[in-house]
Amino acid sequence: MAEKESRITLSDNQQAAIFFGPGDENFRHLRSISPAEICARGAELFIKGQENDVKQSFDLIQNLLEVVDREQQLNINDIDYRYMLIKKGEKSRHQDIVSSPILNTARGKAIKAKTLGQKKYIKSILKDDVVFAIGPAGTGKTYLAVVMAVRALKHKEVERIILVRPAVEAGEKLGFLPGDFIEKVNPYLRPLYDGLFDILGVEITQRYLEKNIIEVAPLAYMRGRTLNDAFIILDEAQNTTPQQMKMFLTRLGFGSKAVITGDITQVDLPKEEYSGLIEIQKILGQVSGVSFEYLSKEDVIRHPLVQKIINAYETYEALEGQ
């Protein structure tokens, strides 16, 4: 089969600088995954190889340039995600993937959905009062839930935010940690604090915590309460028992919304305990007003190595299960 060559001209120096990345890291990564050979000469990119490979690489570069023009930024995660979509035959436009800005961080950076899975997750939170987000680490489950909670608070849709986590030991004993019970469980709540600090800033977060506008609590403290006009997030829900999950869901009061996040591949409960997050999919799967959103390794937006680590674990576990 004869080789084919295509050419793309970059529009200006600014577009080129963002596209190539610091020290050309974006371009090096693009060349390493591209099915066709890509080389750059001045403001022009030349793509050479078999016809199908050239078309795939051409489409990928055009897609990435759309990201550059709209976002004024590009990173390796963007490249990998767009390439994955093109390989699957999903030539989605940038505006189809990325949502409008939800909020700005305390530093002024716009927060948006970065994958189709994340965009669908945000739409479900806006539409339904109870949303379950299930998926691996790095998919933005917790962070986007906190973002949507802060958005609801700012829009006066709720009066307070309640962030909840089960205090389940993951290989370490709580009893050996210093302090009283609240001080012992605080490390388990750290990811929720980190999200709030990024979105609101430390000072505003501390003020909201002091005024009880934001409450961070272990799951055990939810029993007996009815939570009205609140945005409630249950994080690490794979570590709830079926009884705890039922107790949590029945705390929902008028004007409230609940988002439950977890990774069912990382259950830290004792072997004799069954995960409430696994069971609840069978119980509430067909209930109107309840959504289940499944994020996957394709929605991972952390360091590119995180996705490779997830892939490696999946391969290992599949071989071990044979």
mmCIF file of N, CA and C in Angstrom, residues 35-112:
data_model
loop_
_atom_site.group_PDB
_atom_site.id
_atom_site.type_symbol
_atom_site.label_atom_id
_atom_site.label_comp_id
_atom_site.label_asym_id
_atom_site.label_seq_id
_atom_site.Cartn_x
_atom_site.Cartn_y
_atom_site.Cartn_z
ATOM 1 N N PRO A 35 0.084 6.866 15.118
ATOM 2 C CA PRO A 35 0.281 5.719 14.223
ATOM 3 C C PRO A 35 1.062 6.092 12.966
ATOM 4 N N ALA A 36 1.095 7.388 12.616
ATOM 5 C CA ALA A 36 1.852 7.862 11.453
ATOM 6 C C ALA A 36 3.036 8.695 11.932
ATOM 7 N N GLU A 37 3.999 8.871 11.061
ATOM 8 C CA GLU A 37 5.171 9.678 11.393
ATOM 9 C C GLU A 37 4.808 11.158 11.299
ATOM 10 N N ILE A 38 5.180 11.925 12.330
ATOM 11 C CA ILE A 38 4.903 13.363 12.344
ATOM 12 C C ILE A 38 6.223 14.109 12.505
ATOM 13 N N CYS A 39 6.439 15.093 11.659
ATOM 14 C CA CYS A 39 7.615 15.946 11.837
ATOM 15 C C CYS A 39 7.208 17.396 11.639
ATOM 16 N N ALA A 40 7.995 18.290 12.212
ATOM 17 C CA ALA A 40 7.684 19.720 12.152
ATOM 18 C C ALA A 40 8.799 20.457 11.437
ATOM 19 N N ARG A 41 8.377 21.350 10.554
ATOM 20 C CA ARG A 41 9.340 22.241 9.882
ATOM 21 C C ARG A 41 8.755 23.641 9.943
ATOM 22 N N GLY A 42 9.305 24.440 10.809
ATOM 23 C CA GLY A 42 8.778 25.790 10.999
ATOM 24 C C GLY A 42 7.358 25.726 11.514
ATOM 25 N N ALA A 43 6.437 26.379 10.796
ATOM 26 C CA ALA A 43 5.035 26.423 11.225
ATOM 27 C C ALA A 43 4.214 25.304 10.613
ATOM 28 N N GLU A 44 4.875 24.340 9.982
ATOM 29 C CA GLU A 44 4.137 23.274 9.304
ATOM 30 C C GLU A 44 4.417 21.909 9.924
ATOM 31 N N LEU A 45 3.350 21.110 9.999
ATOM 32 C CA LEU A 45 3.447 19.726 10.466
ATOM 33 C C LEU A 45 3.222 18.807 9.278
ATOM 34 N N PHE A 46 4.100 17.836 9.113
ATOM 35 C CA PHE A 46 3.987 16.872 8.020
ATOM 36 C C PHE A 46 3.684 15.495 8.612
ATOM 37 N N ILE A 47 2.663 14.843 8.068
ATOM 38 C CA ILE A 47 2.216 13.544 8.554
ATOM 39 C C ILE A 47 2.384 12.537 7.421
ATOM 40 N N LYS A 48 3.158 11.476 7.657
ATOM 41 C CA LYS A 48 3.470 10.518 6.601
ATOM 42 C C LYS A 48 3.236 9.093 7.107
ATOM 43 N N GLY A 49 2.654 8.250 6.256
ATOM 44 C CA GLY A 49 2.432 6.856 6.619
ATOM 45 C C GLY A 49 1.332 6.243 5.775
ATOM 46 N N GLN A 50 0.817 5.098 6.219
ATOM 47 C CA GLN A 50 -0.295 4.466 5.536
ATOM 48 C C GLN A 50 -1.529 5.357 5.620
ATOM 49 N N GLU A 51 -2.414 5.254 4.633
ATOM 50 C CA GLU A 51 -3.531 6.193 4.514
ATOM 51 C C GLU A 51 -4.376 6.279 5.780
ATOM 52 N N ASN A 52 -4.752 5.133 6.337
ATOM 53 C CA ASN A 52 -5.591 5.147 7.542
ATOM 54 C C ASN A 52 -4.857 5.769 8.730
ATOM 55 N N ASP A 53 -3.548 5.476 8.832
ATOM 56 C CA ASP A 53 -2.749 6.017 9.935
ATOM 57 C C ASP A 53 -2.622 7.531 9.808
ATOM 58 N N VAL A 54 -2.399 8.002 8.565
ATOM 59 C CA VAL A 54 -2.275 9.436 8.327
ATOM 60 C C VAL A 54 -3.582 10.148 8.669
ATOM 61 N N LYS A 55 -4.698 9.551 8.272
ATOM 62 C CA LYS A 55 -6.006 10.155 8.564
ATOM 63 C C LYS A 55 -6.238 10.247 10.072
ATOM 64 N N GLN A 56 -5.885 9.167 10.797
ATOM 65 C CA GLN A 56 -6.084 9.160 12.249
ATOM 66 C C GLN A 56 -5.224 10.234 12.911
ATOM 67 N N SER A 57 -3.968 10.334 12.508
ATOM 68 C CA SER A 57 -3.069 11.338 13.093
ATOM 69 C C SER A 57 -3.497 12.750 12.705
ATOM 70 N N PHE A 58 -3.945 12.934 11.471
ATOM 71 C CA PHE A 58 -4.435 14.230 11.007
ATOM 72 C C PHE A 58 -5.641 14.674 11.838
ATOM 73 N N ASP A 59 -6.592 13.760 12.020
ATOM 74 C CA ASP A 59 -7.782 14.074 12.829
ATOM 75 C C ASP A 59 -7.402 14.426 14.260
ATOM 76 N N LEU A 60 -6.428 13.679 14.803
ATOM 77 C CA LEU A 60 -5.995 13.936 16.177
ATOM 78 C C LEU A 60 -5.390 15.336 16.300
ATOM 79 N N ILE A 61 -4.516 15.704 15.377
ATOM 80 C CA ILE A 61 -3.880 17.019 15.449
ATOM 81 C C ILE A 61 -4.922 18.128 15.295
ATOM 82 N N GLN A 62 -5.853 17.969 14.370
ATOM 83 C CA GLN A 62 -6.914 18.966 14.201
ATOM 84 C C GLN A 62 -7.723 19.115 15.477
ATOM 85 N N ASN A 63 -8.014 17.990 16.135
ATOM 86 C CA ASN A 63 -8.755 18.007 17.396
ATOM 87 C C ASN A 63 -7.969 18.737 18.478
ATOM 88 N N LEU A 64 -6.662 18.471 18.536
ATOM 89 C CA LEU A 64 -5.819 19.103 19.554
ATOM 90 C C LEU A 64 -5.681 20.605 19.315
ATOM 91 N N LEU A 65 -5.621 21.004 18.062
ATOM 92 C CA LEU A 65 -5.540 22.436 17.761
ATOM 93 C C LEU A 65 -6.833 23.152 18.162
ATOM 94 N N GLU A 66 -7.943 22.448 18.092
ATOM 95 C CA GLU A 66 -9.208 23.020 18.564
ATOM 96 C C GLU A 66 -9.154 23.253 20.069
ATOM 97 N N VAL A 67 -8.545 22.291 20.800
ATOM 98 C CA VAL A 67 -8.361 22.465 22.247
ATOM 99 C C VAL A 67 -7.487 23.688 22.511
ATOM 100 N N VAL A 68 -6.392 23.800 21.786
ATOM 101 C CA VAL A 68 -5.471 24.931 21.964
ATOM 102 C C VAL A 68 -6.200 26.252 21.735
ATOM 103 N N ASP A 69 -6.948 26.340 20.661
ATOM 104 C CA ASP A 69 -7.618 27.605 20.320
ATOM 105 C C ASP A 69 -8.700 27.977 21.321
ATOM 106 N N ARG A 70 -9.404 26.988 21.852
ATOM 107 C CA ARG A 70 -10.509 27.276 22.773
ATOM 108 C C ARG A 70 -10.041 27.456 24.208
ATOM 109 N N GLU A 71 -9.058 26.641 24.613
ATOM 110 C CA GLU A 71 -8.640 26.630 26.019
ATOM 111 C C GLU A 71 -7.358 27.408 26.269
ATOM 112 N N GLN A 72 -6.606 27.678 25.221
ATOM 113 C CA GLN A 72 -5.292 28.311 25.359
ATOM 114 C C GLN A 72 -4.367 27.487 26.250
ATOM 115 N N GLN A 73 -4.565 26.183 26.209
ATOM 116 C CA GLN A 73 -3.686 25.267 26.934
ATOM 117 C C GLN A 73 -3.833 23.873 26.351
ATOM 118 N N LEU A 74 -2.829 23.030 26.583
ATOM 119 C CA LEU A 74 -2.857 21.647 26.110
ATOM 120 C C LEU A 74 -1.891 20.857 26.971
ATOM 121 N N ASN A 75 -2.279 19.637 27.356
ATOM 122 C CA ASN A 75 -1.363 18.788 28.105
ATOM 123 C C ASN A 75 -1.464 17.346 27.622
ATOM 124 N N ILE A 76 -0.658 16.490 28.190
ATOM 125 C CA ILE A 76 -0.575 15.095 27.749
ATOM 126 C C ILE A 76 -1.896 14.361 27.974
ATOM 127 N N ASN A 77 -2.599 14.708 29.059
ATOM 128 C CA ASN A 77 -3.913 14.089 29.292
ATOM 129 C C ASN A 77 -4.868 14.381 28.138
ATOM 130 N N ASP A 78 -4.862 15.645 27.654
ATOM 131 C CA ASP A 78 -5.715 16.012 26.524
ATOM 132 C C ASP A 78 -5.375 15.177 25.291
ATOM 133 N N ILE A 79 -4.087 15.018 25.048
ATOM 134 C CA ILE A 79 -3.642 14.262 23.874
ATOM 135 C C ILE A 79 -4.097 12.816 23.967
ATOM 136 N N ASP A 80 -3.879 12.199 25.116
ATOM 137 C CA ASP A 80 -4.250 10.790 25.287
ATOM 138 C C ASP A 80 -5.755 10.586 25.169
ATOM 139 N N TYR A 81 -6.536 11.505 25.765
ATOM 140 C CA TYR A 81 -7.988 11.340 25.747
ATOM 141 C C TYR A 81 -8.534 11.496 24.324
ATOM 142 N N ARG A 82 -8.074 12.510 23.603
ATOM 143 C CA ARG A 82 -8.543 12.694 22.228
ATOM 144 C C ARG A 82 -8.124 11.526 21.333
ATOM 145 N N TYR A 83 -6.931 11.009 21.551
ATOM 146 C CA TYR A 83 -6.476 9.872 20.743
ATOM 147 C C TYR A 83 -7.328 8.636 21.017
ATOM 148 N N MET A 84 -7.676 8.423 22.290
ATOM 149 C CA MET A 84 -8.530 7.296 22.650
ATOM 150 C C MET A 84 -9.883 7.402 21.942
ATOM 151 N N LEU A 85 -10.474 8.608 21.912
ATOM 152 C CA LEU A 85 -11.759 8.795 21.246
ATOM 153 C C LEU A 85 -11.656 8.507 19.745
ATOM 154 N N ILE A 86 -10.601 9.005 19.129
ATOM 155 C CA ILE A 86 -10.432 8.805 17.688
ATOM 156 C C ILE A 86 -10.222 7.326 17.368
ATOM 157 N N LYS A 87 -9.456 6.629 18.194
ATOM 158 C CA LYS A 87 -9.254 5.182 17.975
ATOM 159 C C LYS A 87 -10.569 4.420 18.083
ATOM 160 N N LYS A 88 -11.472 4.914 18.948
ATOM 161 C CA LYS A 88 -12.781 4.270 19.108
ATOM 162 C C LYS A 88 -13.779 4.713 18.042
ATOM 163 N N GLY A 89 -13.348 5.616 17.148
ATOM 164 C CA GLY A 89 -14.242 6.101 16.099
ATOM 165 C C GLY A 89 -15.156 7.209 16.556
ATOM 166 N N GLU A 90 -14.858 7.822 17.727
ATOM 167 C CA GLU A 90 -15.673 8.913 18.262
ATOM 168 C C GLU A 90 -14.930 10.231 18.044
ATOM 169 N N LYS A 91 -15.151 10.828 16.903
ATOM 170 C CA LYS A 91 -14.458 12.078 16.576
ATOM 171 C C LYS A 91 -15.235 13.255 17.163
ATOM 172 N N SER A 92 -15.277 13.318 18.486
ATOM 173 C CA SER A 92 -16.044 14.361 19.168
ATOM 174 C C SER A 92 -15.349 15.710 19.062
ATOM 175 N N ARG A 93 -16.131 16.748 18.856
ATOM 176 C CA ARG A 93 -15.593 18.097 18.857
ATOM 177 C C ARG A 93 -15.320 18.532 20.294
ATOM 178 N N HIS A 94 -14.443 19.509 20.428
ATOM 179 C CA HIS A 94 -14.061 19.959 21.762
ATOM 180 C C HIS A 94 -15.271 20.426 22.562
ATOM 181 N N GLN A 95 -16.180 21.173 21.908
ATOM 182 C CA GLN A 95 -17.348 21.682 22.641
ATOM 183 C C GLN A 95 -18.311 20.568 23.038
ATOM 184 N N ASP A 96 -18.229 19.413 22.366
ATOM 185 C CA ASP A 96 -19.064 18.275 22.750
ATOM 186 C C ASP A 96 -18.540 17.618 24.029
ATOM 187 N N ILE A 97 -17.234 17.754 24.254
ATOM 188 C CA ILE A 97 -16.594 17.105 25.399
ATOM 189 C C ILE A 97 -16.600 18.015 26.619
ATOM 190 N N VAL A 98 -16.127 19.227 26.435
ATOM 191 C CA VAL A 98 -15.913 20.135 27.565
ATOM 192 C C VAL A 98 -17.179 20.942 27.852
ATOM 193 N N SER A 99 -17.547 20.996 29.111
ATOM 194 C CA SER A 99 -18.721 21.781 29.503
ATOM 195 C C SER A 99 -18.342 23.254 29.626
ATOM 196 N N SER A 100 -19.342 24.092 29.767
ATOM 197 C CA SER A 100 -19.085 25.491 30.095
ATOM 198 C C SER A 100 -18.458 25.548 31.480
ATOM 199 N N PRO A 101 -17.730 26.607 31.800
ATOM 200 C CA PRO A 101 -17.137 26.701 33.142
ATOM 201 C C PRO A 101 -18.204 26.556 34.226
ATOM 202 N N ILE A 102 -17.908 25.727 35.219
ATOM 203 C CA ILE A 102 -18.835 25.524 36.330
ATOM 204 C C ILE A 102 -18.589 26.595 37.394
ATOM 205 N N LEU A 103 -17.320 26.754 37.723
ATOM 206 C CA LEU A 103 -16.873 27.739 38.718
ATOM 207 C C LEU A 103 -15.438 28.103 38.383
ATOM 208 N N ASN A 104 -14.926 29.118 39.069
ATOM 209 C CA ASN A 104 -13.497 29.398 39.038
ATOM 210 C C ASN A 104 -12.896 29.006 40.380
ATOM 211 N N THR A 105 -11.665 28.512 40.353
ATOM 212 C CA THR A 105 -10.978 28.200 41.601
ATOM 213 C C THR A 105 -10.634 29.503 42.319
ATOM 214 N N ALA A 106 -10.117 29.372 43.533
ATOM 215 C CA ALA A 106 -9.712 30.555 44.298
ATOM 216 C C ALA A 106 -8.641 31.344 43.555
ATOM 217 N N ARG A 107 -7.880 30.677 42.676
ATOM 218 C CA ARG A 107 -6.828 31.343 41.898
ATOM 219 C C ARG A 107 -7.343 31.844 40.548
ATOM 220 N N GLY A 108 -8.643 31.687 40.295
ATOM 221 C CA GLY A 108 -9.222 32.214 39.073
ATOM 222 C C GLY A 108 -9.233 31.264 37.892
ATOM 223 N N LYS A 109 -8.827 30.019 38.097
ATOM 224 C CA LYS A 109 -8.806 29.049 36.998
ATOM 225 C C LYS A 109 -10.207 28.463 36.795
ATOM 226 N N ALA A 110 -10.675 28.444 35.548
ATOM 227 C CA ALA A 110 -12.010 27.915 35.253
ATOM 228 C C ALA A 110 -12.036 26.401 35.430
ATOM 229 N N ILE A 111 -13.086 25.906 36.088
ATOM 230 C CA ILE A 111 -13.269 24.467 36.288
ATOM 231 C C ILE A 111 -14.306 23.983 35.294
ATOM 232 N N LYS A 112 -13.938 22.988 34.483
ATOM 233 C CA LYS A 112 -14.838 22.437 33.477
ATOM 234 C C LYS A 112 -14.725 20.917 33.487
#
